[in-house]
PDB file of C-alpha atoms and ligand atoms in Angstrom:
ATOM      1  CA  UNK V1375       0.000   0.000   0.000  1.00  0.00           C
ATOM      2  CA  UNK V1376       1.100   3.506  -0.775  1.00  0.00           C
ATOM      3  CA  UNK V1377       0.923   5.821   2.197  1.00  0.00           C
ATOM      4  CA  UNK V1378       1.806   9.459   1.560  1.00  0.00           C
ATOM      5  CA  UNK V1379       4.787  10.916   3.383  1.00  0.00           C
ATOM      6  CA  UNK V1380       3.556  13.189   6.173  1.00  0.00           C
ATOM      7  CA  UNK V1381       4.204  16.775   5.211  1.00  0.00           C
ATOM      8  CA  UNK V1382       5.468  19.045   7.939  1.00  0.00           C
ATOM      9  CA  UNK V1383       5.439  22.741   7.281  1.00  0.00           C
ATOM     10  CA  UNK V1384       7.353  24.946   9.679  1.00  0.00           C
ATOM     11  CA  UNK V1385       6.247  28.564   9.863  1.00  0.00           C
ATOM     12  CA  UNK V1386       8.362  31.087  11.653  1.00  0.00           C
ATOM     13  CA  UNK V1387       6.655  34.140  13.004  1.00  0.00           C
ATOM     14  CA  UNK V1388       8.268  37.370  14.144  1.00  0.00           C
ATOM     15  CA  UNK V1389       5.291  38.043  16.378  1.00  0.00           C
ATOM     16  CA  UNK V1390       5.847  34.877  18.356  1.00  0.00           C
ATOM     17  CA  UNK V1391       8.308  35.138  21.187  1.00  0.00           C
ATOM     18  CA  UNK V1392       8.231  31.854  23.008  1.00  0.00           C
ATOM     19  CA  UNK V1393       5.025  30.020  22.180  1.00  0.00           C
ATOM     20  CA  UNK V1394       5.004  27.115  19.780  1.00  0.00           C
ATOM     21  CA  UNK V1395       1.977  25.479  18.232  1.00  0.00           C
ATOM     22  CA  UNK V1396       1.113  22.643  15.874  1.00  0.00           C
ATOM     23  CA  UNK V1397      -2.039  21.659  14.041  1.00  0.00           C
ATOM     24  CA  UNK V1398      -3.167  19.324  11.285  1.00  0.00           C
ATOM     25  CA  UNK V1399      -4.626  20.475   8.014  1.00  0.00           C
ATOM     26  CA  UNK V1400      -5.562  17.349   6.122  1.00  0.00           C
ATOM     27  CA  UNK V1401      -2.338  15.467   5.430  1.00  0.00           C
ATOM     28  CA  UNK V1402      -0.191  18.427   6.418  1.00  0.00           C
ATOM     29  CA  UNK V1403       1.105  19.357   9.829  1.00  0.00           C
ATOM     30  CA  UNK V1404       1.679  23.053  10.394  1.00  0.00           C
ATOM     31  CA  UNK V1405       4.130  23.951  13.131  1.00  0.00           C
ATOM     32  CA  UNK V1406       4.424  27.546  14.227  1.00  0.00           C
ATOM     33  CA  UNK V1407       7.547  28.686  16.030  1.00  0.00           C
ATOM     34  CA  UNK V1408       9.149  32.030  16.883  1.00  0.00           C
ATOM     35  CA  UNK V1409      11.344  33.675  14.262  1.00  0.00           C
ATOM     36  CA  UNK V1410      14.313  33.827  16.594  1.00  0.00           C
ATOM     37  CA  UNK V1411      14.449  30.128  17.461  1.00  0.00           C
ATOM     38  CA  UNK V1412      17.717  28.376  16.578  1.00  0.00           C
ATOM     39  CA  UNK V1413      17.738  25.618  13.943  1.00  0.00           C
ATOM     40  CA  UNK V1414      18.627  23.043  16.537  1.00  0.00           C
ATOM     41  CA  UNK V1415      15.893  24.064  18.929  1.00  0.00           C
ATOM     42  CA  UNK V1416      13.394  24.303  16.076  1.00  0.00           C
ATOM     43  CA  UNK V1417      14.141  20.743  15.003  1.00  0.00           C
ATOM     44  CA  UNK V1418      13.675  19.379  18.500  1.00  0.00           C
ATOM     45  CA  UNK V1419      10.485  21.413  19.044  1.00  0.00           C
ATOM     46  CA  UNK V1420       8.954  20.215  15.785  1.00  0.00           C
ATOM     47  CA  UNK V1421       9.738  16.589  16.651  1.00  0.00           C
ATOM     48  CA  UNK V1422       8.116  16.953  20.083  1.00  0.00           C
ATOM     49  CA  UNK V1423       5.016  18.714  18.825  1.00  0.00           C
ATOM     50  CA  UNK V1424       4.418  16.200  16.039  1.00  0.00           C
ATOM     51  CA  UNK V1425       4.776  13.299  18.494  1.00  0.00           C
ATOM     52  CA  UNK V1426       2.270  14.944  20.857  1.00  0.00           C
ATOM     53  CA  UNK V1427      -0.171  15.526  18.025  1.00  0.00           C
ATOM     54  CA  UNK V1428       0.126  11.895  16.875  1.00  0.00           C
ATOM     55  CA  UNK V1429      -0.545  10.690  20.404  1.00  0.00           C
ATOM     56  CA  UNK V1430      -3.608  12.881  20.697  1.00  0.00           C
ATOM     57  CA  UNK V1431      -5.024  11.640  17.391  1.00  0.00           C
ATOM     58  CA  UNK V1432      -4.377   8.022  18.396  1.00  0.00           C
ATOM     59  CA  UNK V1433      -6.221   8.535  21.693  1.00  0.00           C
ATOM     60  CA  UNK V1434      -9.254  10.053  19.988  1.00  0.00           C
ATOM     61  CA  UNK V1435      -9.524   7.261  17.457  1.00  0.00           C
ATOM     62  CA  UNK V1436     -11.749   4.278  17.813  1.00  0.00           C
ATOM     63  CA  UNK V1437     -10.913   0.650  17.089  1.00  0.00           C
ATOM     64  CA  UNK V1438      -8.659   0.054  14.085  1.00  0.00           C
ATOM     65  CA  UNK V1439      -8.698  -3.725  13.646  1.00  0.00           C
ATOM     66  CA  UNK V1440     -11.534  -6.248  13.444  1.00  0.00           C
ATOM     67  CA  UNK V1441     -10.677  -7.812  16.796  1.00  0.00           C
ATOM     68  CA  UNK V1442     -10.721  -4.438  18.501  1.00  0.00           C
ATOM     69  CA  UNK V1443     -13.951  -3.548  16.727  1.00  0.00           C
ATOM     70  CA  UNK V1444     -15.662  -6.717  17.854  1.00  0.00           C
ATOM     71  CA  UNK V1445     -14.486  -6.221  21.425  1.00  0.00           C
ATOM     72  CA  UNK V1446     -15.830  -2.678  21.345  1.00  0.00           C
ATOM     73  CA  UNK V1447     -19.212  -3.903  20.110  1.00  0.00           C
ATOM     74  CA  UNK V1448     -19.485  -6.291  23.061  1.00  0.00           C
ATOM     75  CA  UNK V1449     -18.577  -3.480  25.485  1.00  0.00           C
ATOM     76  CA  UNK V1450     -21.282  -1.270  24.009  1.00  0.00           C
ATOM     77  CA  UNK V1451     -23.855  -4.069  24.104  1.00  0.00           C
ATOM     78  CA  UNK V1452     -23.094  -4.591  27.797  1.00  0.00           C
ATOM     79  CA  UNK V1453     -23.172  -0.904  28.624  1.00  0.00           C
ATOM     80  CA  UNK V1454     -26.168   0.305  26.611  1.00  0.00           C
ATOM     81  CA  UNK V1455     -28.195  -2.792  25.788  1.00  0.00           C
ATOM     82  CA  UNK V1456     -27.885  -4.579  29.143  1.00  0.00           C
ATOM     83  CA  UNK V1457     -25.788  -7.263  27.468  1.00  0.00           C
ATOM     84  CA  UNK V1458     -28.983  -8.565  25.894  1.00  0.00           C
ATOM     85  CA  UNK V1459     -27.415  -9.060  22.505  1.00  0.00           C
ATOM     86  CA  UNK V1460     -24.205 -10.431  20.991  1.00  0.00           C
ATOM     87  CA  UNK V1461     -23.213 -10.001  17.365  1.00  0.00           C
ATOM     88  CA  UNK V1462     -21.922 -13.094  15.594  1.00  0.00           C
ATOM     89  CA  UNK V1463     -19.246 -10.999  13.932  1.00  0.00           C
ATOM     90  CA  UNK V1464     -18.280  -7.352  13.436  1.00  0.00           C
ATOM     91  CA  UNK V1465     -16.037  -6.393  10.523  1.00  0.00           C
ATOM     92  CA  UNK V1466     -14.594  -3.385   8.796  1.00  0.00           C
ATOM     93  CA  UNK V1467     -15.502  -3.395   5.117  1.00  0.00           C
ATOM     94  CA  UNK V1468     -14.261  -1.243   2.251  1.00  0.00           C
ATOM     95  CA  UNK V1469     -17.100  -1.869  -0.213  1.00  0.00           C
ATOM     96  CA  UNK V1470     -19.762   0.024   1.678  1.00  0.00           C
ATOM     97  CA  UNK V1471     -19.773   3.610   0.491  1.00  0.00           C
ATOM     98  CA  UNK V1472     -23.405   4.585   0.812  1.00  0.00           C
ATOM     99  CA  UNK V1473     -23.972   3.474   4.369  1.00  0.00           C
ATOM    100  CA  UNK V1474     -21.883   3.811   7.508  1.00  0.00           C
ATOM    101  CA  UNK V1475     -22.959   0.495   8.870  1.00  0.00           C
ATOM    102  CA  UNK V1476     -25.156  -2.458   8.079  1.00  0.00           C
ATOM    103  CA  UNK V1477     -26.365  -5.490   9.904  1.00  0.00           C
ATOM    104  CA  UNK V1478     -28.024  -8.684   8.897  1.00  0.00           C
ATOM    105  CA  UNK V1479     -30.390  -9.794  11.620  1.00  0.00           C
ATOM    106  CA  UNK V1480     -30.601 -13.353  10.275  1.00  0.00           C
ATOM    107  CA  UNK V1481     -26.970 -14.231  11.005  1.00  0.00           C
ATOM    108  CA  UNK V1482     -26.153 -11.290  13.353  1.00  0.00           C
ATOM    109  CA  UNK V1483     -23.273  -9.985  11.250  1.00  0.00           C
ATOM    110  CA  UNK V1484     -22.429  -6.300  11.492  1.00  0.00           C
ATOM    111  CA  UNK V1485     -20.334  -4.462   8.930  1.00  0.00           C
ATOM    112  CA  UNK V1486     -18.910  -0.983   9.298  1.00  0.00           C
ATOM    113  CA  UNK V1487     -17.594   1.174   6.482  1.00  0.00           C
ATOM    114  CA  UNK V1488     -13.851   1.602   6.896  1.00  0.00           C
ATOM    115  CA  UNK V1489     -14.300   5.301   6.196  1.00  0.00           C
ATOM    116  CA  UNK V1490     -15.232   5.484   9.888  1.00  0.00           C
ATOM    117  CA  UNK V1491     -11.803   4.288  10.940  1.00  0.00           C
ATOM    118  CA  UNK V1492     -10.305   7.752  10.703  1.00  0.00           C
ATOM    119  CA  UNK V1493     -13.123   9.309  12.682  1.00  0.00           C
ATOM    120  CA  UNK V1494     -13.251   9.879  16.431  1.00  0.00           C
ATOM    121  CA  UNK V1495     -14.089   6.873  18.591  1.00  0.00           C
ATOM    122  CA  UNK V1496     -17.407   8.317  19.787  1.00  0.00           C
ATOM    123  CA  UNK V1497     -18.650   8.385  16.167  1.00  0.00           C
ATOM    124  CA  UNK V1498     -17.675   4.737  15.590  1.00  0.00           C
ATOM    125  CA  UNK V1499     -19.379   3.825  18.882  1.00  0.00           C
ATOM    126  CA  UNK V1500     -22.559   5.522  17.776  1.00  0.00           C
ATOM    127  CA  UNK V1501     -22.723   3.631  14.465  1.00  0.00           C
ATOM    128  CA  UNK V1502     -21.895   0.372  16.241  1.00  0.00           C
ATOM    129  CA  UNK V1503     -24.652   0.896  18.788  1.00  0.00           C
ATOM    130  CA  UNK V1504     -27.112   1.709  15.999  1.00  0.00           C
ATOM    131  CA  UNK V1505     -26.345  -1.597  14.287  1.00  0.00           C
ATOM    132  CA  UNK V1506     -26.385  -3.534  17.559  1.00  0.00           C
ATOM    133  CA  UNK V1507     -29.824  -2.098  18.356  1.00  0.00           C
ATOM    134  CA  UNK V1508     -31.002  -3.428  14.988  1.00  0.00           C
ATOM    135  CA  UNK V1509     -30.275  -6.931  16.232  1.00  0.00           C
ATOM    136  CA  UNK V1510     -33.121  -6.300  18.679  1.00  0.00           C
ATOM    137  CA  UNK V1511     -35.359  -4.142  16.484  1.00  0.00           C
ATOM    138  CA  UNK V1512     -35.175  -4.281  12.700  1.00  0.00           C
ATOM    139  CA  UNK V1513     -36.938  -0.943  12.133  1.00  0.00           C
ATOM    140  CA  UNK V1514     -36.280   2.568  13.419  1.00  0.00           C
ATOM    141  CA  UNK V1515     -39.408   2.636  15.559  1.00  0.00           C
ATOM    142  CA  UNK V1516     -39.838   3.939  19.138  1.00  0.00           C
ATOM    143  CA  UNK V1517     -38.358   0.825  20.770  1.00  0.00           C
ATOM    144  CA  UNK V1518     -35.266   1.108  18.582  1.00  0.00           C
ATOM    145  CA  UNK V1519     -34.939   4.818  19.267  1.00  0.00           C
ATOM    146  CA  UNK V1520     -35.235   4.308  23.001  1.00  0.00           C
ATOM    147  CA  UNK V1521     -32.098   2.155  22.808  1.00  0.00           C
ATOM    148  CA  UNK V1522     -29.929   4.458  20.702  1.00  0.00           C
ATOM    149  CA  UNK V1523     -31.061   7.477  22.709  1.00  0.00           C
ATOM    150  CA  UNK V1524     -29.191   5.984  25.656  1.00  0.00           C
ATOM    151  CA  UNK V1525     -25.955   7.009  23.973  1.00  0.00           C
ATOM    152  CA  UNK V1526     -24.821  10.312  25.522  1.00  0.00           C
ATOM    153  CA  UNK V1527     -23.009  11.594  22.436  1.00  0.00           C
ATOM    154  CA  UNK V1528     -25.727  10.703  19.950  1.00  0.00           C
ATOM    155  CA  UNK V1529     -26.395  14.290  18.831  1.00  0.00           C
ATOM    156  CA  UNK V1530     -22.712  15.050  18.514  1.00  0.00           C
ATOM    157  CA  UNK V1531     -22.028  11.893  16.514  1.00  0.00           C
ATOM    158  CA  UNK V1532     -24.971  12.535  14.192  1.00  0.00           C
ATOM    159  CA  UNK V1533     -23.747  16.091  13.658  1.00  0.00           C
ATOM    160  CA  UNK V1534     -20.278  14.821  12.821  1.00  0.00           C
ATOM    161  CA  UNK V1535     -21.570  12.309  10.266  1.00  0.00           C
ATOM    162  CA  UNK V1536     -23.920  14.857   8.709  1.00  0.00           C
ATOM    163  CA  UNK V1537     -21.028  17.289   8.288  1.00  0.00           C
ATOM    164  CA  UNK V1538     -18.913  14.589   6.601  1.00  0.00           C
ATOM    165  CA  UNK V1539     -21.800  13.720   4.262  1.00  0.00           C
ATOM    166  CA  UNK V1540     -22.229  17.397   3.352  1.00  0.00           C
ATOM    167  CA  UNK V1541     -18.561  17.659   2.420  1.00  0.00           C
ATOM    168  CA  UNK V1542     -18.763  14.600   0.180  1.00  0.00           C
ATOM    169  CA  UNK V1543     -21.778  15.790  -1.752  1.00  0.00           C
TER     170      UNK V1543
HETATM  171 ZN1  LIG J1637     -30.687   1.749  10.898  1.00  0.00          ZN
END
């Protein structure tokens, strides 16, 4: 697989005296440092900031592998659905571009679009819980909604997914 080299852009600012800052813009990492900083110090600062940023992104992320994903589904079923349901399998899939998740109630298999992998963990949890709730209720009726409404970050997760869908249109 071809993964793009991470691009790090260092911007020096005369207005900055001591503060340093880093942020991500898509694939790029922008690091802002004071104009007067030495080359050596700049190099070390950039390395530290990028490492911190990577750690923060990794913490925010949800499960990355199938095993992790399945484990997460069981945790959510225990926490929000009183452990009343167990999926037969939960898998990341790459051929599901129209829907975030799907579930077949007959064999209790749940599939999640791998586009969710890069999204925050609370968004993945929300989609997982939605599909798990379908194992109990096939439709989106009141009984189904009562279950997914138990998720504290439901509104936030829905807002996140709506924003992503808007961008892709
Ligand atoms: Zn649904």
